[in-house]
Tab-separated table of C-alpha atoms and ligand atoms in Angstrom:
chain	number	residue	atom	x	y	z
A	166	MET	CA	-205.854	81.471	-162.021
A	167	THR	CA	-205.957	77.582	-160.062
A	168	ILE	CA	-206.099	77.616	-155.982
A	169	TYR	CA	-202.828	76.969	-155.543
A	170	LYS	CA	-201.992	79.932	-157.222
A	171	ALA	CA	-204.905	81.703	-155.302
A	172	ARG	CA	-203.458	81.018	-152.200
A	173	ARG	CA	-200.147	82.551	-152.774
A	174	LEU	CA	-201.809	85.635	-153.823
A	175	ALA	CA	-203.560	85.957	-150.944
A	176	PHE	CA	-200.952	84.779	-148.752
A	177	ASN	CA	-198.524	87.760	-150.537
A	178	ILE	CA	-201.506	90.519	-149.469
A	179	LEU	CA	-202.500	89.710	-146.097
A	180	LYS	CA	-199.545	87.319	-144.631
A	181	ASN	CA	-202.271	84.909	-143.534
A	182	GLN	CA	-201.943	81.779	-144.521
A	183	TYR	CA	-205.059	80.102	-142.147
A	184	GLU	CA	-207.215	83.505	-143.015
A	185	ALA	CA	-206.425	83.446	-146.981
A	186	ASP	CA	-207.752	79.652	-147.119
A	187	LEU	CA	-210.750	80.401	-145.250
A	188	LEU	CA	-211.353	83.056	-147.417
A	189	LEU	CA	-210.775	81.639	-150.515
A	190	ALA	CA	-212.814	78.324	-149.412
A	191	HIS	CA	-216.105	80.783	-148.435
A	192	VAL	CA	-215.550	82.181	-152.228
A	193	LEU	CA	-215.331	78.685	-153.954
A	194	ASN	CA	-218.176	77.331	-151.366
A	195	VAL	CA	-215.254	74.951	-150.175
A	196	SER	CA	-214.320	73.095	-147.597
A	197	LYS	CA	-210.582	74.275	-146.607
A	198	VAL	CA	-209.210	70.439	-146.794
A	199	PHE	CA	-210.527	70.904	-150.641
A	200	LEU	CA	-208.213	73.184	-151.440
A	201	LEU	CA	-205.642	71.665	-150.490
A	202	ALA	CA	-206.315	68.546	-152.349
A	203	ASN	CA	-207.304	70.480	-155.397
A	204	PRO	CA	-204.325	72.783	-156.203
A	205	ASP	CA	-204.853	72.665	-159.586
A	206	HIS	CA	-208.527	73.454	-159.720
A	207	VAL	CA	-209.135	76.867	-161.679
A	208	VAL	CA	-210.878	79.399	-160.203
A	209	ASP	CA	-213.315	81.091	-162.746
A	210	LEU	CA	-213.491	85.373	-163.255
A	211	ASN	CA	-216.081	85.919	-161.103
A	212	MET	CA	-215.240	83.777	-157.938
A	213	LEU	CA	-211.491	85.568	-158.533
A	214	ASN	CA	-212.591	88.957	-158.505
A	215	GLU	CA	-214.972	88.555	-155.516
A	216	PHE	CA	-211.977	86.510	-153.588
A	217	GLU	CA	-209.523	89.892	-154.526
A	218	GLU	CA	-212.215	92.402	-153.333
A	219	LEU	CA	-212.761	90.537	-149.951
A	220	LEU	CA	-209.123	90.601	-149.542
A	221	ARG	CA	-209.094	94.301	-150.093
A	222	ARG	CA	-211.519	94.735	-147.162
A	223	ARG	CA	-209.536	92.025	-144.689
A	224	LYS	CA	-205.798	94.341	-145.579
A	225	ASN	CA	-208.182	96.878	-144.554
A	226	ASN	CA	-208.152	95.491	-141.025
A	227	GLU	CA	-212.388	94.860	-141.263
A	228	PRO	CA	-212.533	91.761	-139.209
A	229	LEU	CA	-212.561	88.120	-140.578
A	230	GLN	CA	-216.370	86.950	-139.097
A	231	TYR	CA	-217.682	90.199	-140.240
A	232	ILE	CA	-216.159	89.012	-143.635
A	233	LEU	CA	-217.666	85.854	-143.586
A	234	GLY	CA	-220.462	86.173	-141.737
A	235	TYR	CA	-220.479	84.199	-139.343
A	236	VAL	CA	-218.253	82.847	-136.135
A	237	TYR	CA	-218.305	80.010	-133.613
A	238	PHE	CA	-219.613	80.661	-130.066
A	239	MET	CA	-220.282	77.666	-127.643
A	240	ASN	CA	-222.028	75.037	-129.139
A	241	VAL	CA	-223.800	77.057	-132.333
A	242	LYS	CA	-222.880	79.341	-135.477
A	243	LEU	CA	-224.460	82.670	-135.930
A	244	TYR	CA	-224.684	85.760	-138.244
A	245	VAL	CA	-222.651	88.623	-137.784
A	246	ASP	CA	-222.530	91.901	-139.536
A	247	ASN	CA	-221.180	95.381	-138.165
A	248	ASN	CA	-224.537	95.902	-136.217
A	249	VAL	CA	-222.952	93.984	-132.936
A	250	LEU	CA	-219.760	93.220	-131.158
A	251	ILE	CA	-218.054	89.739	-132.553
A	252	PRO	CA	-218.971	87.133	-129.422
A	253	ARG	CA	-215.566	86.766	-127.830
A	254	GLN	CA	-214.114	83.454	-126.851
A	255	ASP	CA	-213.686	85.677	-122.858
A	256	THR	CA	-218.062	85.595	-123.164
A	257	GLU	CA	-217.663	81.517	-122.905
A	258	THR	CA	-216.626	81.220	-119.442
A	259	LEU	CA	-219.805	83.438	-118.494
A	260	VAL	CA	-222.092	80.856	-120.921
A	261	ILE	CA	-219.964	77.957	-118.966
A	262	HIS	CA	-220.897	78.837	-115.723
A	263	ALA	CA	-223.702	80.060	-116.348
A	264	ARG	CA	-225.140	76.304	-117.652
A	265	GLU	CA	-223.881	74.769	-114.659
A	266	LEU	CA	-225.803	77.047	-112.589
A	267	VAL	CA	-228.968	75.700	-115.024
A	268	ARG	CA	-228.233	72.236	-114.929
A	269	ASN	CA	-227.510	72.002	-110.835
A	270	SER	CA	-230.638	74.003	-110.911
A	271	LYS	CA	-233.338	71.794	-108.668
A	272	LYS	CA	-235.930	73.806	-110.396
A	273	GLU	CA	-237.391	72.565	-114.377
A	274	LYS	CA	-238.736	75.818	-114.951
A	275	LEU	CA	-236.454	78.715	-115.348
A	276	ASN	CA	-236.496	82.972	-115.907
A	277	ILE	CA	-233.681	84.148	-117.219
A	278	LEU	CA	-232.238	86.955	-119.041
A	279	ASP	CA	-229.002	88.350	-121.550
A	280	MET	CA	-229.415	91.554	-120.703
A	281	CYS	CA	-226.956	93.348	-123.508
A	282	THR	CA	-227.859	90.892	-125.963
A	283	GLY	CA	-226.139	91.842	-129.075
A	284	SER	CA	-226.092	88.843	-131.212
A	285	GLY	CA	-227.482	86.842	-129.196
A	286	CYS	CA	-224.750	84.078	-128.580
A	287	ILE	CA	-225.187	84.591	-124.563
A	288	ALA	CA	-229.529	83.911	-125.018
A	289	ILE	CA	-229.031	81.500	-128.118
A	290	SER	CA	-226.369	79.098	-127.200
A	291	LEU	CA	-227.896	78.506	-123.705
A	292	ALA	CA	-231.381	77.840	-125.458
A	293	TYR	CA	-229.864	75.330	-127.489
A	294	ASP	CA	-227.777	73.416	-125.275
A	295	PHE	CA	-231.406	72.850	-122.453
A	296	LYS	CA	-233.633	72.409	-125.627
A	297	LYS	CA	-234.172	69.139	-124.560
A	298	GLU	CA	-233.751	69.368	-121.036
A	299	LYS	CA	-234.986	71.860	-119.370
A	300	LYS	CA	-237.837	74.725	-120.019
A	301	LEU	CA	-236.287	77.886	-120.250
A	302	ASN	CA	-238.074	81.073	-120.528
A	303	ILE	CA	-235.489	83.540	-122.075
A	304	TYR	CA	-235.601	87.313	-122.616
A	305	ALA	CA	-233.155	88.855	-124.676
A	306	THR	CA	-232.904	92.625	-124.538
A	307	ASP	CA	-230.673	95.008	-126.486
A	308	ILE	CA	-230.688	98.915	-126.836
A	309	SER	CA	-229.756	98.702	-130.507
A	310	GLU	CA	-232.766	97.653	-133.269
A	311	LYS	CA	-230.605	96.585	-135.323
A	312	ALA	CA	-228.696	94.220	-133.295
A	313	LEU	CA	-232.147	92.564	-131.613
A	314	HIS	CA	-232.785	91.620	-135.869
A	315	VAL	CA	-229.524	90.459	-135.493
A	316	ALA	CA	-230.477	88.344	-132.870
A	317	GLU	CA	-233.616	87.005	-133.805
A	318	ARG	CA	-232.429	85.970	-136.775
A	319	ASN	CA	-229.702	83.975	-135.033
A	320	ALA	CA	-232.901	82.218	-132.820
A	321	LYS	CA	-234.479	81.357	-136.348
A	322	LEU	CA	-230.667	80.151	-137.325
A	323	ASN	CA	-230.499	77.340	-134.659
A	324	ASN	CA	-233.868	76.452	-134.041
A	325	VAL	CA	-234.326	78.068	-130.873
A	326	GLU	CA	-238.419	79.320	-129.727
A	327	ASN	CA	-237.870	79.878	-126.374
A	328	ILE	CA	-236.756	83.044	-126.496
A	329	THR	CA	-238.290	86.524	-126.294
A	330	PHE	CA	-236.128	89.961	-127.511
A	331	ILE	CA	-236.979	93.165	-126.139
A	332	GLN	CA	-236.258	96.474	-127.545
A	333	SER	CA	-234.633	98.287	-123.751
A	334	ASP	CA	-232.509	100.771	-122.765
A	335	TYR	CA	-231.625	98.215	-119.586
A	336	PHE	CA	-234.331	97.271	-117.300
A	337	SER	CA	-236.565	100.304	-118.814
A	338	SER	CA	-239.026	98.484	-121.417
A	339	LEU	CA	-238.663	94.936	-119.448
A	340	PRO	CA	-242.024	93.766	-118.143
A	341	ASP	CA	-242.043	92.991	-113.897
A	342	ILE	CA	-240.723	89.384	-113.699
A	343	LYS	CA	-238.406	87.526	-111.495
A	344	PHE	CA	-235.629	86.253	-113.467
A	345	ASP	CA	-233.573	83.690	-111.738
A	346	TYR	CA	-230.413	84.022	-113.630
A	347	ILE	CA	-230.077	87.468	-114.903
A	348	LEU	CA	-226.703	87.285	-117.101
A	349	SER	CA	-224.708	90.196	-119.295
A	350	ASN	CA	-221.854	90.779	-121.068
A	351	PRO	CA	-222.036	94.827	-120.582
A	352	PRO	CA	-220.513	97.525	-122.964
A	353	TYR	CA	-217.402	98.117	-120.157
A	354	ILE	CA	-214.459	99.751	-122.708
A	355	ALA	CA	-213.082	103.730	-120.874
A	356	LYS	CA	-214.258	106.120	-123.113
A	357	GLU	CA	-211.098	107.226	-123.755
A	358	GLU	CA	-209.398	103.945	-124.146
A	359	ILE	CA	-211.591	103.009	-127.702
A	360	ARG	CA	-209.672	104.765	-129.791
A	361	THR	CA	-206.519	102.906	-128.059
A	362	LEU	CA	-208.226	99.712	-129.382
A	363	GLU	CA	-206.866	97.980	-132.195
A	364	PRO	CA	-208.062	99.225	-136.177
A	365	GLN	CA	-210.685	96.051	-136.409
A	366	VAL	CA	-211.858	96.173	-133.344
A	367	LYS	CA	-212.397	100.275	-133.116
A	368	ASP	CA	-213.229	101.494	-136.596
A	369	PHE	CA	-215.550	98.237	-137.234
A	370	GLU	CA	-217.552	97.016	-133.633
A	371	PRO	CA	-220.556	99.392	-132.600
A	372	GLU	CA	-219.642	101.959	-130.955
A	373	ILE	CA	-221.938	100.950	-128.775
A	374	ALA	CA	-221.135	98.119	-128.082
A	375	LEU	CA	-217.750	99.038	-126.108
A	376	ASP	CA	-218.704	102.658	-124.657
A	377	GLY	CA	-218.789	101.980	-120.833
A	378	GLY	CA	-218.661	105.344	-120.002
A	379	LEU	CA	-215.539	108.007	-119.176
A	380	ASP	CA	-214.491	104.726	-116.609
A	381	GLY	CA	-215.964	101.999	-118.193
A	382	LEU	CA	-218.126	100.724	-115.081
A	383	ASP	CA	-221.789	102.625	-115.887
A	384	ALA	CA	-223.177	99.721	-117.565
A	385	TYR	CA	-221.983	97.655	-114.354
A	386	LYS	CA	-223.591	100.632	-111.442
A	387	LYS	CA	-226.843	100.768	-113.319
A	388	ILE	CA	-227.333	96.498	-114.025
A	389	ILE	CA	-226.561	96.104	-110.913
A	390	SER	CA	-228.841	98.748	-108.396
A	391	GLN	CA	-231.968	97.918	-111.062
A	392	ALA	CA	-231.379	94.002	-111.157
A	393	LYS	CA	-232.099	93.610	-107.493
A	394	LYS	CA	-236.055	94.264	-108.744
A	395	TYR	CA	-236.329	91.975	-111.265
A	396	LEU	CA	-234.060	89.106	-109.742
A	397	SER	CA	-234.534	86.169	-107.658
A	398	GLY	CA	-231.114	84.276	-107.843
A	399	SER	CA	-227.691	85.119	-109.035
A	400	LEU	CA	-226.739	87.954	-111.238
A	401	LEU	CA	-223.239	87.048	-113.765
A	402	LEU	CA	-221.456	89.884	-115.125
A	403	GLU	CA	-218.747	89.964	-117.654
A	404	ALA	CA	-216.099	91.864	-116.314
A	405	GLY	CA	-213.203	93.380	-118.420
A	406	ILE	CA	-209.351	93.171	-117.031
A	407	ASN	CA	-209.180	94.764	-113.749
A	408	GLN	CA	-212.868	95.295	-113.477
A	409	ALA	CA	-213.630	92.097	-111.361
A	410	GLN	CA	-213.309	93.636	-107.856
A	411	TYR	CA	-214.896	96.837	-108.578
A	412	ILE	CA	-217.798	95.017	-109.310
A	413	ALA	CA	-217.830	92.578	-106.062
A	414	ASN	CA	-217.613	95.725	-104.389
A	415	GLU	CA	-220.640	97.344	-106.319
A	416	MET	CA	-222.354	94.259	-105.327
A	417	GLU	CA	-221.678	94.236	-101.744
A	418	ILE	CA	-222.514	97.891	-101.429
A	419	HIS	CA	-226.657	96.556	-102.742
A	420	SER	CA	-226.799	93.396	-100.669
A	421	TYR	CA	-225.557	90.619	-102.860
A	422	SER	CA	-224.527	87.358	-101.603
A	423	ASP	CA	-222.737	84.223	-102.668
A	424	ILE	CA	-220.022	86.707	-104.694
A	425	PHE	CA	-217.337	85.065	-106.066
A	426	THR	CA	-215.449	85.340	-109.454
A	427	VAL	CA	-214.870	83.042	-111.873
A	428	LYS	CA	-211.412	83.089	-113.958
A	429	ASP	CA	-210.635	82.057	-117.861
A	430	LEU	CA	-208.446	80.253	-119.679
A	431	ASN	CA	-205.921	82.870	-119.638
A	432	ASN	CA	-206.605	82.948	-115.573
A	433	ILE	CA	-208.347	86.715	-115.652
A	434	ASP	CA	-211.210	87.383	-112.957
A	435	ARG	CA	-213.860	87.303	-116.030
A	436	VAL	CA	-217.460	86.280	-114.312
A	437	VAL	CA	-218.672	87.945	-111.429
A	438	HIS	CA	-221.732	86.127	-109.154
A	439	GLY	CA	-223.492	87.529	-106.922
A	440	LEU	CA	-227.178	86.333	-105.971
A	441	MET	CA	-230.609	88.453	-104.865
A	442	ASN	CA	-233.395	86.107	-103.163
B	194	SAM	C1	-220.373	94.690	-125.575
B	194	SAM	S1	-221.496	94.004	-126.241
B	194	SAM	C2	-222.303	92.468	-126.053
B	194	SAM	C3	-222.601	91.605	-126.546
B	194	SAM	C4	-223.266	90.201	-126.867
B	194	SAM	N1	-223.864	89.974	-125.052
B	194	SAM	C5	-221.824	89.344	-126.608
B	194	SAM	O1	-221.273	88.774	-125.582
B	194	SAM	O2	-221.338	89.259	-127.834
B	194	SAM	C6	-222.650	94.790	-125.150
B	194	SAM	C7	-224.533	95.334	-125.873
B	194	SAM	O3	-224.934	96.093	-124.389
B	194	SAM	C8	-225.970	97.096	-125.911
B	194	SAM	N2	-226.146	98.186	-125.577
B	194	SAM	C9	-225.504	98.935	-125.229
B	194	SAM	N3	-226.057	100.104	-124.276
B	194	SAM	C10	-227.099	99.526	-123.856
B	194	SAM	C11	-228.190	100.134	-123.248
B	194	SAM	N4	-228.286	101.168	-122.315
B	194	SAM	N5	-229.714	98.692	-122.850
B	194	SAM	C12	-228.920	97.464	-123.176
B	194	SAM	N6	-228.456	97.545	-123.917
B	194	SAM	C13	-227.456	98.014	-124.432
B	194	SAM	C14	-225.292	96.842	-126.913
B	194	SAM	O4	-226.063	97.351	-128.099
B	194	SAM	C15	-224.334	95.467	-127.353
B	194	SAM	O5	-225.019	94.561	-128.267
C-alpha cells in the first residue's frame, strides 16, 4: 500500500488527518513532510500492520501521547506512558511564572522542590532552562514509584543532572531542607467528577494523578499547611478551574503573604502564589 492510500485509510478510521499522519510518520520513522512529499512510497507489510495496530489503539481512545511515547513541554521532549499524567499546556503557566521568579532572584544558588512531579515536566524543564545560568538544586517527589522511573528517564533524556528524585507521600520522606521555591501541580479533580471526564483521560491516565479527594482540594490543604516548615520563599500551586480562590484563602489562613493568582492563556486563574519567610 502507498503512503497516499495509508493516509486515506487512517483518515477513514480516525477522522483526524493530523493524528493519522503523526502515527504514520512515527511508524515509518520519517517526518510528516516526508509523507506529503512521497505519496507513492510503498509502506511494507510489517509497518502497515504496526500502523493498523496504532490506529486501533487510538480509535479505542488511548491518548495519542501514550501511543507515540512522547510529548513536548516547554523546551523539552519527554517520554510518557500510562504511569504518568500527560503534561498539559496549563502547567506551562506555572513553569513560566517559576522561571521568572528564578531569573529575578538575586541568589546564585536556589533550592527548588517540584512536589507531585509525575513525568518530571516541571522540574526538568526548569533545570534545562537554567543549565548554564544559575545553580539550581532541585528535588522532585512523587508517591508513585513508577512515575518516578519515568521522571528519572526524562532527566537522562534531557541531560539534566541536578535533580534528586524521592518517593514520598507529600512531605513525609523529604529531608529537612529549606526551599526557595516549592512548585506543585497536584491531583485536583473531585472524586465524583473523574467518571465524567473524557474516556481518554478517565480510562487511561493514572487515577492517582487525578484524584483530589471528595472536593478535589485534599492535596492543596496538605501542601499549603505542610510546606510552611520547608519553605523560605514562594509556593506556586497550579489550580483547577474555580479552585484558585479557595487556594488563596487557604494560604491566607496559614499566614502566607504576597498572595496572588496568575491567569493562563484562556484567562483562567491557573496558578496561585504565596510567600512564606
Ligand atoms: C496532576 S499529576 C501532575 C504530574 C506533573 N507534575 C504534571 O504537571 O504533569 C499529580 C501527581 O501527583 C502524584 N501524587 C498523588 N498523590 C500523591 C501524594 N500523596 N504524594 C505525592 N505525590 C502524589 C501522582 O502520582 C501524580 O504523578
